[in-house]
Amino acid sequence: MSFLQDPSFFSMGMWSIGAGALGAAALALLLANTDVFLSKSQKATLEYLEDIDLKTLEKEPRTFKAKELWEKNGAVIMAVRRPGCFLCREEAADLSSLKPKLDELGVPLYAVVKEQIRTEVQDFQPYFKGEIFLDEKKKFYGPQRRKMMFMGFVRLGVWYNFFRARNGGFSGNLEGEGFILGGVFVVGSGKQGILLEHREKEFGDKVNPVSVLEAARKIQTQTSAAETK
C-alpha cells in the first residue's frame, strides 16, 4: 500500500477526476447546442385554431373565437413569447416592416399575448403595427406547449440572436413569463387552412419575413375573390 503514500498517485487521481468533469461538461454543452433536448412541436390544425377564445384589450373586453381574425381575408398572426423581450420586439418590428405589402394584399397583421402585465403590451405596440389580443389559455402556444428554460442560455444560437438584436438597437425588460415559446402563423381565409406555421425553437428564433410574404400572397381574400368574379 506504499503507493497510497505517493503524492503523484493522488495528483494523477485528481487530474483524472478533473478531466472527466471537463469531458462531461463539454459533452453537455455539445448536446445543449443540438436539437436533442428541444421540446418537440405539434402542428396545429385549422379546427384547433378556429376554436381558440381571444379577448380584446379594451376596458370592457370582448371575447370572441379566433377564426374571426382570418375568416374573410386571412391573417398573419404572431404568438408573442413575451412583450418585454427585446428578441420578441425585434421579430415584431420585422413583421411590421411587411405591413405596407400586407395592406396591398388586403391581409391583416395581428398578435396574441398570453398575459397582460402593467404597461407591457402598451410598450410593445411601438414595435408592432397590428392589433393585439389576449390568449389567456395560451392556446396559440400549443397544441403541445413548449418551453425553453435555462438551457437556452448555453445555446450558441441564442447568444447570436442576443447580439443581433442588441446591435439592431432593441432593448427590453424581464417582466412576465418568457419560457413558453411563441411562433408565427399565416392563415388563409375561410377554410383555406394554415399556409405557414413557424414555431420558435429557441429564444430569438425568428420567422423569415420572405416566407411570411410568400404565404400571404397565397391567401384568397374576400376582396380579391370578388374582383375575380
PDB file of C-alpha atoms in Angstrom:
ATOM      1  CA  MET A   1       0.000   0.000   0.000  1.00  0.00           C
ATOM      2  CA  SER A   2       3.026   2.227  -0.263  1.00  0.00           C
ATOM      3  CA  PHE A   3       1.561   3.757  -3.440  1.00  0.00           C
ATOM      4  CA  LEU A   4      -1.037   5.473  -1.233  1.00  0.00           C
ATOM      5  CA  GLN A   5       1.783   7.498   0.269  1.00  0.00           C
ATOM      6  CA  ASP A   6       2.983   8.564  -3.170  1.00  0.00           C
ATOM      7  CA  PRO A   7       1.882  12.202  -3.856  1.00  0.00           C
ATOM      8  CA  SER A   8       1.971  11.566  -7.615  1.00  0.00           C
ATOM      9  CA  PHE A   9      -0.768   8.930  -7.200  1.00  0.00           C
ATOM     10  CA  PHE A  10      -3.146  11.483  -5.691  1.00  0.00           C
ATOM     11  CA  SER A  11      -2.164  14.066  -8.301  1.00  0.00           C
ATOM     12  CA  MET A  12      -2.961  11.622 -11.083  1.00  0.00           C
ATOM     13  CA  GLY A  13      -6.296  10.785  -9.443  1.00  0.00           C
ATOM     14  CA  MET A  14      -7.282  14.429  -9.125  1.00  0.00           C
ATOM     15  CA  TRP A  15      -6.234  15.066 -12.743  1.00  0.00           C
ATOM     16  CA  SER A  16      -8.380  12.131 -13.908  1.00  0.00           C
ATOM     17  CA  ILE A  17     -11.411  13.430 -11.993  1.00  0.00           C
ATOM     18  CA  GLY A  18     -10.884  16.930 -13.382  1.00  0.00           C
ATOM     19  CA  ALA A  19     -10.510  15.638 -16.948  1.00  0.00           C
ATOM     20  CA  GLY A  20     -13.647  13.545 -16.549  1.00  0.00           C
ATOM     21  CA  ALA A  21     -15.601  16.526 -15.254  1.00  0.00           C
ATOM     22  CA  LEU A  22     -14.383  18.693 -18.132  1.00  0.00           C
ATOM     23  CA  GLY A  23     -15.302  15.973 -20.623  1.00  0.00           C
ATOM     24  CA  ALA A  24     -18.793  15.648 -19.148  1.00  0.00           C
ATOM     25  CA  ALA A  25     -19.255  19.424 -19.231  1.00  0.00           C
ATOM     26  CA  ALA A  26     -18.078  19.580 -22.851  1.00  0.00           C
ATOM     27  CA  LEU A  27     -20.464  16.784 -23.818  1.00  0.00           C
ATOM     28  CA  ALA A  28     -23.356  18.522 -22.032  1.00  0.00           C
ATOM     29  CA  LEU A  29     -22.534  21.786 -23.805  1.00  0.00           C
ATOM     30  CA  LEU A  30     -22.371  19.992 -27.154  1.00  0.00           C
ATOM     31  CA  LEU A  31     -25.728  18.271 -26.631  1.00  0.00           C
ATOM     32  CA  ALA A  32     -27.315  21.516 -25.450  1.00  0.00           C
ATOM     33  CA  ASN A  33     -26.456  23.023 -28.839  1.00  0.00           C
ATOM     34  CA  THR A  34     -28.193  20.261 -30.792  1.00  0.00           C
ATOM     35  CA  ASP A  35     -31.928  19.681 -31.124  1.00  0.00           C
ATOM     36  CA  VAL A  36     -31.810  16.533 -28.971  1.00  0.00           C
ATOM     37  CA  PHE A  37     -33.292  18.137 -25.847  1.00  0.00           C
ATOM     38  CA  LEU A  38     -35.526  20.693 -27.562  1.00  0.00           C
ATOM     39  CA  SER A  39     -39.270  20.458 -26.940  1.00  0.00           C
ATOM     40  CA  LYS A  40     -40.938  18.806 -29.901  1.00  0.00           C
ATOM     41  CA  SER A  41     -43.628  20.875 -31.571  1.00  0.00           C
ATOM     42  CA  GLN A  42     -47.003  19.557 -32.671  1.00  0.00           C
ATOM     43  CA  LYS A  43     -48.537  21.224 -35.680  1.00  0.00           C
ATOM     44  CA  ALA A  44     -51.847  22.965 -35.130  1.00  0.00           C
ATOM     45  CA  THR A  45     -54.909  22.184 -37.202  1.00  0.00           C
ATOM     46  CA  LEU A  46     -57.225  24.841 -38.558  1.00  0.00           C
ATOM     47  CA  GLU A  47     -60.025  23.452 -36.385  1.00  0.00           C
ATOM     48  CA  TYR A  48     -57.833  23.822 -33.297  1.00  0.00           C
ATOM     49  CA  LEU A  49     -57.017  27.455 -34.072  1.00  0.00           C
ATOM     50  CA  GLU A  50     -60.591  28.352 -35.010  1.00  0.00           C
ATOM     51  CA  ASP A  51     -61.907  27.364 -31.582  1.00  0.00           C
ATOM     52  CA  ILE A  52     -59.456  29.464 -29.542  1.00  0.00           C
ATOM     53  CA  ASP A  53     -61.033  32.129 -27.317  1.00  0.00           C
ATOM     54  CA  LEU A  54     -59.398  35.557 -27.555  1.00  0.00           C
ATOM     55  CA  LYS A  55     -60.100  38.795 -25.722  1.00  0.00           C
ATOM     56  CA  THR A  56     -59.764  42.389 -26.829  1.00  0.00           C
ATOM     57  CA  LEU A  57     -57.620  44.641 -24.638  1.00  0.00           C
ATOM     58  CA  GLU A  58     -60.248  47.307 -24.124  1.00  0.00           C
ATOM     59  CA  LYS A  59     -61.549  48.408 -20.712  1.00  0.00           C
ATOM     60  CA  GLU A  60     -64.610  46.274 -21.371  1.00  0.00           C
ATOM     61  CA  PRO A  61     -63.038  43.307 -23.214  1.00  0.00           C
ATOM     62  CA  ARG A  62     -64.940  41.302 -25.779  1.00  0.00           C
ATOM     63  CA  THR A  63     -64.378  37.561 -26.027  1.00  0.00           C
ATOM     64  CA  PHE A  64     -64.529  36.024 -29.497  1.00  0.00           C
ATOM     65  CA  LYS A  65     -63.364  32.992 -31.462  1.00  0.00           C
ATOM     66  CA  ALA A  66     -60.005  33.333 -33.178  1.00  0.00           C
ATOM     67  CA  LYS A  67     -61.440  32.406 -36.583  1.00  0.00           C
ATOM     68  CA  GLU A  68     -62.881  35.933 -36.768  1.00  0.00           C
ATOM     69  CA  LEU A  69     -59.326  37.153 -37.391  1.00  0.00           C
ATOM     70  CA  TRP A  70     -58.889  35.354 -40.725  1.00  0.00           C
ATOM     71  CA  GLU A  71     -62.377  34.326 -41.815  1.00  0.00           C
ATOM     72  CA  LYS A  72     -62.713  36.977 -44.544  1.00  0.00           C
ATOM     73  CA  ASN A  73     -59.206  37.972 -45.586  1.00  0.00           C
ATOM     74  CA  GLY A  74     -56.820  35.559 -43.919  1.00  0.00           C
ATOM     75  CA  ALA A  75     -54.259  36.869 -41.428  1.00  0.00           C
ATOM     76  CA  VAL A  76     -50.653  36.920 -40.263  1.00  0.00           C
ATOM     77  CA  ILE A  77     -50.591  36.233 -36.519  1.00  0.00           C
ATOM     78  CA  MET A  78     -47.649  36.458 -34.135  1.00  0.00           C
ATOM     79  CA  ALA A  79     -47.872  34.498 -30.868  1.00  0.00           C
ATOM     80  CA  VAL A  80     -45.634  36.686 -28.712  1.00  0.00           C
ATOM     81  CA  ARG A  81     -43.457  34.872 -26.191  1.00  0.00           C
ATOM     82  CA  ARG A  82     -43.091  37.960 -24.005  1.00  0.00           C
ATOM     83  CA  PRO A  83     -43.865  41.581 -24.992  1.00  0.00           C
ATOM     84  CA  GLY A  84     -40.979  42.967 -22.936  1.00  0.00           C
ATOM     85  CA  CYS A  85     -38.406  40.648 -24.527  1.00  0.00           C
ATOM     86  CA  PHE A  86     -36.064  42.514 -26.869  1.00  0.00           C
ATOM     87  CA  LEU A  87     -35.908  39.465 -29.157  1.00  0.00           C
ATOM     88  CA  CYS A  88     -39.707  39.451 -29.491  1.00  0.00           C
ATOM     89  CA  ARG A  89     -39.654  43.182 -30.180  1.00  0.00           C
ATOM     90  CA  GLU A  90     -37.122  42.588 -32.941  1.00  0.00           C
ATOM     91  CA  GLU A  91     -39.346  39.986 -34.592  1.00  0.00           C
ATOM     92  CA  ALA A  92     -42.384  42.246 -34.185  1.00  0.00           C
ATOM     93  CA  ALA A  93     -40.520  45.032 -35.983  1.00  0.00           C
ATOM     94  CA  ASP A  94     -39.575  42.624 -38.790  1.00  0.00           C
ATOM     95  CA  LEU A  95     -43.194  41.598 -39.270  1.00  0.00           C
ATOM     96  CA  SER A  96     -44.330  45.214 -39.086  1.00  0.00           C
ATOM     97  CA  SER A  97     -41.965  46.062 -41.929  1.00  0.00           C
ATOM     98  CA  LEU A  98     -44.228  43.863 -44.081  1.00  0.00           C
ATOM     99  CA  LYS A  99     -47.340  45.865 -43.176  1.00  0.00           C
ATOM    100  CA  PRO A 100     -47.413  48.054 -46.348  1.00  0.00           C
ATOM    101  CA  LYS A 101     -47.214  44.961 -48.572  1.00  0.00           C
ATOM    102  CA  LEU A 102     -49.754  43.083 -46.457  1.00  0.00           C
ATOM    103  CA  ASP A 103     -52.088  46.064 -46.741  1.00  0.00           C
ATOM    104  CA  GLU A 104     -51.755  45.917 -50.525  1.00  0.00           C
ATOM    105  CA  LEU A 105     -52.743  42.257 -50.386  1.00  0.00           C
ATOM    106  CA  GLY A 106     -55.629  43.021 -48.036  1.00  0.00           C
ATOM    107  CA  VAL A 107     -54.182  40.727 -45.346  1.00  0.00           C
ATOM    108  CA  PRO A 108     -54.310  41.951 -41.716  1.00  0.00           C
ATOM    109  CA  LEU A 109     -51.481  41.627 -39.185  1.00  0.00           C
ATOM    110  CA  TYR A 110     -52.296  40.572 -35.609  1.00  0.00           C
ATOM    111  CA  ALA A 111     -50.547  39.442 -32.437  1.00  0.00           C
ATOM    112  CA  VAL A 112     -51.649  37.489 -29.400  1.00  0.00           C
ATOM    113  CA  VAL A 113     -50.119  37.675 -25.922  1.00  0.00           C
ATOM    114  CA  LYS A 114     -50.607  35.248 -23.049  1.00  0.00           C
ATOM    115  CA  GLU A 115     -50.775  37.801 -20.255  1.00  0.00           C
ATOM    116  CA  GLN A 116     -51.329  41.485 -19.701  1.00  0.00           C
ATOM    117  CA  ILE A 117     -48.965  42.945 -17.103  1.00  0.00           C
ATOM    118  CA  ARG A 118     -48.945  46.654 -16.328  1.00  0.00           C
ATOM    119  CA  THR A 119     -47.891  48.546 -19.474  1.00  0.00           C
ATOM    120  CA  GLU A 120     -46.096  45.646 -21.188  1.00  0.00           C
ATOM    121  CA  VAL A 121     -48.495  45.392 -24.138  1.00  0.00           C
ATOM    122  CA  GLN A 122     -48.651  49.163 -24.483  1.00  0.00           C
ATOM    123  CA  ASP A 123     -44.847  49.325 -24.521  1.00  0.00           C
ATOM    124  CA  PHE A 124     -44.770  46.585 -27.166  1.00  0.00           C
ATOM    125  CA  GLN A 125     -47.070  48.415 -29.568  1.00  0.00           C
ATOM    126  CA  PRO A 126     -44.424  50.802 -30.992  1.00  0.00           C
ATOM    127  CA  TYR A 127     -42.701  47.693 -32.395  1.00  0.00           C
ATOM    128  CA  PHE A 128     -45.844  46.012 -33.694  1.00  0.00           C
ATOM    129  CA  LYS A 129     -48.125  47.674 -36.262  1.00  0.00           C
ATOM    130  CA  GLY A 130     -51.174  45.431 -35.880  1.00  0.00           C
ATOM    131  CA  GLU A 131     -53.938  44.774 -33.362  1.00  0.00           C
ATOM    132  CA  ILE A 132     -53.074  42.737 -30.261  1.00  0.00           C
ATOM    133  CA  PHE A 133     -55.346  40.313 -28.415  1.00  0.00           C
ATOM    134  CA  LEU A 134     -55.160  38.282 -25.210  1.00  0.00           C
ATOM    135  CA  ASP A 135     -54.964  34.474 -25.297  1.00  0.00           C
ATOM    136  CA  GLU A 136     -55.466  33.698 -21.603  1.00  0.00           C
ATOM    137  CA  LYS A 137     -55.493  29.918 -22.085  1.00  0.00           C
ATOM    138  CA  LYS A 138     -52.272  30.067 -24.152  1.00  0.00           C
ATOM    139  CA  LYS A 139     -53.826  28.002 -26.929  1.00  0.00           C
ATOM    140  CA  PHE A 140     -51.850  29.704 -29.702  1.00  0.00           C
ATOM    141  CA  TYR A 141     -48.738  28.363 -27.968  1.00  0.00           C
ATOM    142  CA  GLY A 142     -50.000  24.783 -28.380  1.00  0.00           C
ATOM    143  CA  PRO A 143     -51.437  22.261 -29.105  1.00  0.00           C
ATOM    144  CA  GLN A 144     -48.336  20.955 -27.334  1.00  0.00           C
ATOM    145  CA  ARG A 145     -46.999  23.823 -25.278  1.00  0.00           C
ATOM    146  CA  ARG A 146     -43.200  24.022 -25.451  1.00  0.00           C
ATOM    147  CA  LYS A 147     -40.762  25.644 -23.054  1.00  0.00           C
ATOM    148  CA  MET A 148     -37.118  26.578 -23.123  1.00  0.00           C
ATOM    149  CA  MET A 149     -35.656  27.004 -19.660  1.00  0.00           C
ATOM    150  CA  PHE A 150     -32.136  27.913 -18.642  1.00  0.00           C
ATOM    151  CA  MET A 151     -30.634  25.558 -21.259  1.00  0.00           C
ATOM    152  CA  GLY A 152     -31.323  28.402 -23.681  1.00  0.00           C
ATOM    153  CA  PHE A 153     -28.527  30.428 -22.143  1.00  0.00           C
ATOM    154  CA  VAL A 154     -25.842  27.915 -23.144  1.00  0.00           C
ATOM    155  CA  ARG A 155     -27.006  27.650 -26.768  1.00  0.00           C
ATOM    156  CA  LEU A 156     -24.725  29.442 -29.212  1.00  0.00           C
ATOM    157  CA  GLY A 157     -27.681  30.279 -31.464  1.00  0.00           C
ATOM    158  CA  VAL A 158     -29.399  32.107 -28.626  1.00  0.00           C
ATOM    159  CA  TRP A 159     -26.301  34.193 -27.906  1.00  0.00           C
ATOM    160  CA  TYR A 160     -26.014  35.008 -31.597  1.00  0.00           C
ATOM    161  CA  ASN A 161     -29.648  36.152 -31.518  1.00  0.00           C
ATOM    162  CA  PHE A 162     -28.952  38.253 -28.417  1.00  0.00           C
ATOM    163  CA  PHE A 163     -26.087  40.104 -30.084  1.00  0.00           C
ATOM    164  CA  ARG A 164     -28.016  40.533 -33.348  1.00  0.00           C
ATOM    165  CA  ALA A 165     -30.967  42.154 -31.570  1.00  0.00           C
ATOM    166  CA  ARG A 166     -28.739  44.317 -29.361  1.00  0.00           C
ATOM    167  CA  ASN A 167     -26.771  45.509 -32.355  1.00  0.00           C
ATOM    168  CA  GLY A 168     -30.088  46.315 -34.002  1.00  0.00           C
ATOM    169  CA  GLY A 169     -30.852  48.738 -31.183  1.00  0.00           C
ATOM    170  CA  PHE A 170     -33.522  46.668 -29.427  1.00  0.00           C
ATOM    171  CA  SER A 171     -33.879  46.633 -25.656  1.00  0.00           C
ATOM    172  CA  GLY A 172     -36.369  45.189 -23.196  1.00  0.00           C
ATOM    173  CA  ASN A 173     -37.051  44.047 -19.652  1.00  0.00           C
ATOM    174  CA  LEU A 174     -37.639  40.886 -17.627  1.00  0.00           C
ATOM    175  CA  GLU A 175     -41.333  41.365 -16.869  1.00  0.00           C
ATOM    176  CA  GLY A 176     -43.683  38.420 -17.347  1.00  0.00           C
ATOM    177  CA  GLU A 177     -43.454  34.752 -18.324  1.00  0.00           C
ATOM    178  CA  GLY A 178     -40.887  34.161 -21.048  1.00  0.00           C
ATOM    179  CA  PHE A 179     -40.173  30.424 -21.152  1.00  0.00           C
ATOM    180  CA  ILE A 180     -43.201  29.305 -23.187  1.00  0.00           C
ATOM    181  CA  LEU A 181     -42.090  29.557 -26.817  1.00  0.00           C
ATOM    182  CA  GLY A 182     -44.095  31.504 -29.379  1.00  0.00           C
ATOM    183  CA  GLY A 183     -44.493  31.423 -33.131  1.00  0.00           C
ATOM    184  CA  VAL A 184     -45.999  32.948 -36.256  1.00  0.00           C
ATOM    185  CA  PHE A 185     -48.936  31.754 -38.355  1.00  0.00           C
ATOM    186  CA  VAL A 186     -50.190  32.705 -41.787  1.00  0.00           C
ATOM    187  CA  VAL A 187     -53.787  31.514 -42.074  1.00  0.00           C
ATOM    188  CA  GLY A 188     -55.849  31.615 -45.252  1.00  0.00           C
ATOM    189  CA  SER A 189     -59.395  32.912 -45.449  1.00  0.00           C
ATOM    190  CA  GLY A 190     -62.345  30.681 -44.630  1.00  0.00           C
ATOM    191  CA  LYS A 191     -61.299  27.041 -44.794  1.00  0.00           C
ATOM    192  CA  GLN A 192     -58.179  27.680 -46.884  1.00  0.00           C
ATOM    193  CA  GLY A 193     -56.089  26.438 -43.981  1.00  0.00           C
ATOM    194  CA  ILE A 194     -52.741  27.190 -42.341  1.00  0.00           C
ATOM    195  CA  LEU A 195     -50.307  28.340 -45.013  1.00  0.00           C
ATOM    196  CA  LEU A 196     -47.295  28.847 -42.747  1.00  0.00           C
ATOM    197  CA  GLU A 197     -46.589  27.751 -39.179  1.00  0.00           C
ATOM    198  CA  HIS A 198     -43.307  28.854 -37.630  1.00  0.00           C
ATOM    199  CA  ARG A 199     -42.588  27.531 -34.152  1.00  0.00           C
ATOM    200  CA  GLU A 200     -39.854  29.285 -32.183  1.00  0.00           C
ATOM    201  CA  LYS A 201     -37.332  26.536 -31.342  1.00  0.00           C
ATOM    202  CA  GLU A 202     -35.118  28.715 -29.142  1.00  0.00           C
ATOM    203  CA  PHE A 203     -35.072  32.285 -27.848  1.00  0.00           C
ATOM    204  CA  GLY A 204     -34.882  34.666 -30.800  1.00  0.00           C
ATOM    205  CA  ASP A 205     -35.600  32.074 -33.493  1.00  0.00           C
ATOM    206  CA  LYS A 206     -37.397  34.482 -35.854  1.00  0.00           C
ATOM    207  CA  VAL A 207     -39.642  33.662 -38.754  1.00  0.00           C
ATOM    208  CA  ASN A 208     -38.286  34.504 -42.207  1.00  0.00           C
ATOM    209  CA  PRO A 209     -40.202  37.599 -43.419  1.00  0.00           C
ATOM    210  CA  VAL A 210     -39.822  36.449 -47.032  1.00  0.00           C
ATOM    211  CA  SER A 211     -41.603  33.191 -46.177  1.00  0.00           C
ATOM    212  CA  VAL A 212     -44.373  35.139 -44.464  1.00  0.00           C
ATOM    213  CA  LEU A 213     -44.924  37.316 -47.516  1.00  0.00           C
ATOM    214  CA  GLU A 214     -44.868  34.322 -49.867  1.00  0.00           C
ATOM    215  CA  ALA A 215     -47.527  32.592 -47.767  1.00  0.00           C
ATOM    216  CA  ALA A 216     -49.612  35.769 -47.515  1.00  0.00           C
ATOM    217  CA  ARG A 217     -49.655  36.045 -51.319  1.00  0.00           C
ATOM    218  CA  LYS A 218     -51.394  32.664 -51.458  1.00  0.00           C
ATOM    219  CA  ILE A 219     -54.348  33.918 -49.414  1.00  0.00           C
ATOM    220  CA  GLN A 220     -57.561  34.248 -51.366  1.00  0.00           C
ATOM    221  CA  THR A 221     -59.009  37.292 -49.632  1.00  0.00           C
ATOM    222  CA  GLN A 222     -62.680  38.235 -49.869  1.00  0.00           C
ATOM    223  CA  THR A 223     -61.699  41.361 -51.798  1.00  0.00           C
ATOM    224  CA  SER A 224     -59.610  39.509 -54.367  1.00  0.00           C
ATOM    225  CA  ALA A 225     -62.277  36.830 -54.725  1.00  0.00           C
ATOM    226  CA  ALA A 226     -64.900  39.481 -55.500  1.00  0.00           C
ATOM    227  CA  GLU A 227     -62.632  41.065 -58.115  1.00  0.00           C
ATOM    228  CA  THR A 228     -62.192  37.764 -59.974  1.00  0.00           C
ATOM    229  CA  LYS A 229     -65.927  37.196 -60.318  1.00  0.00           C
TER     230      LYS A 229
END
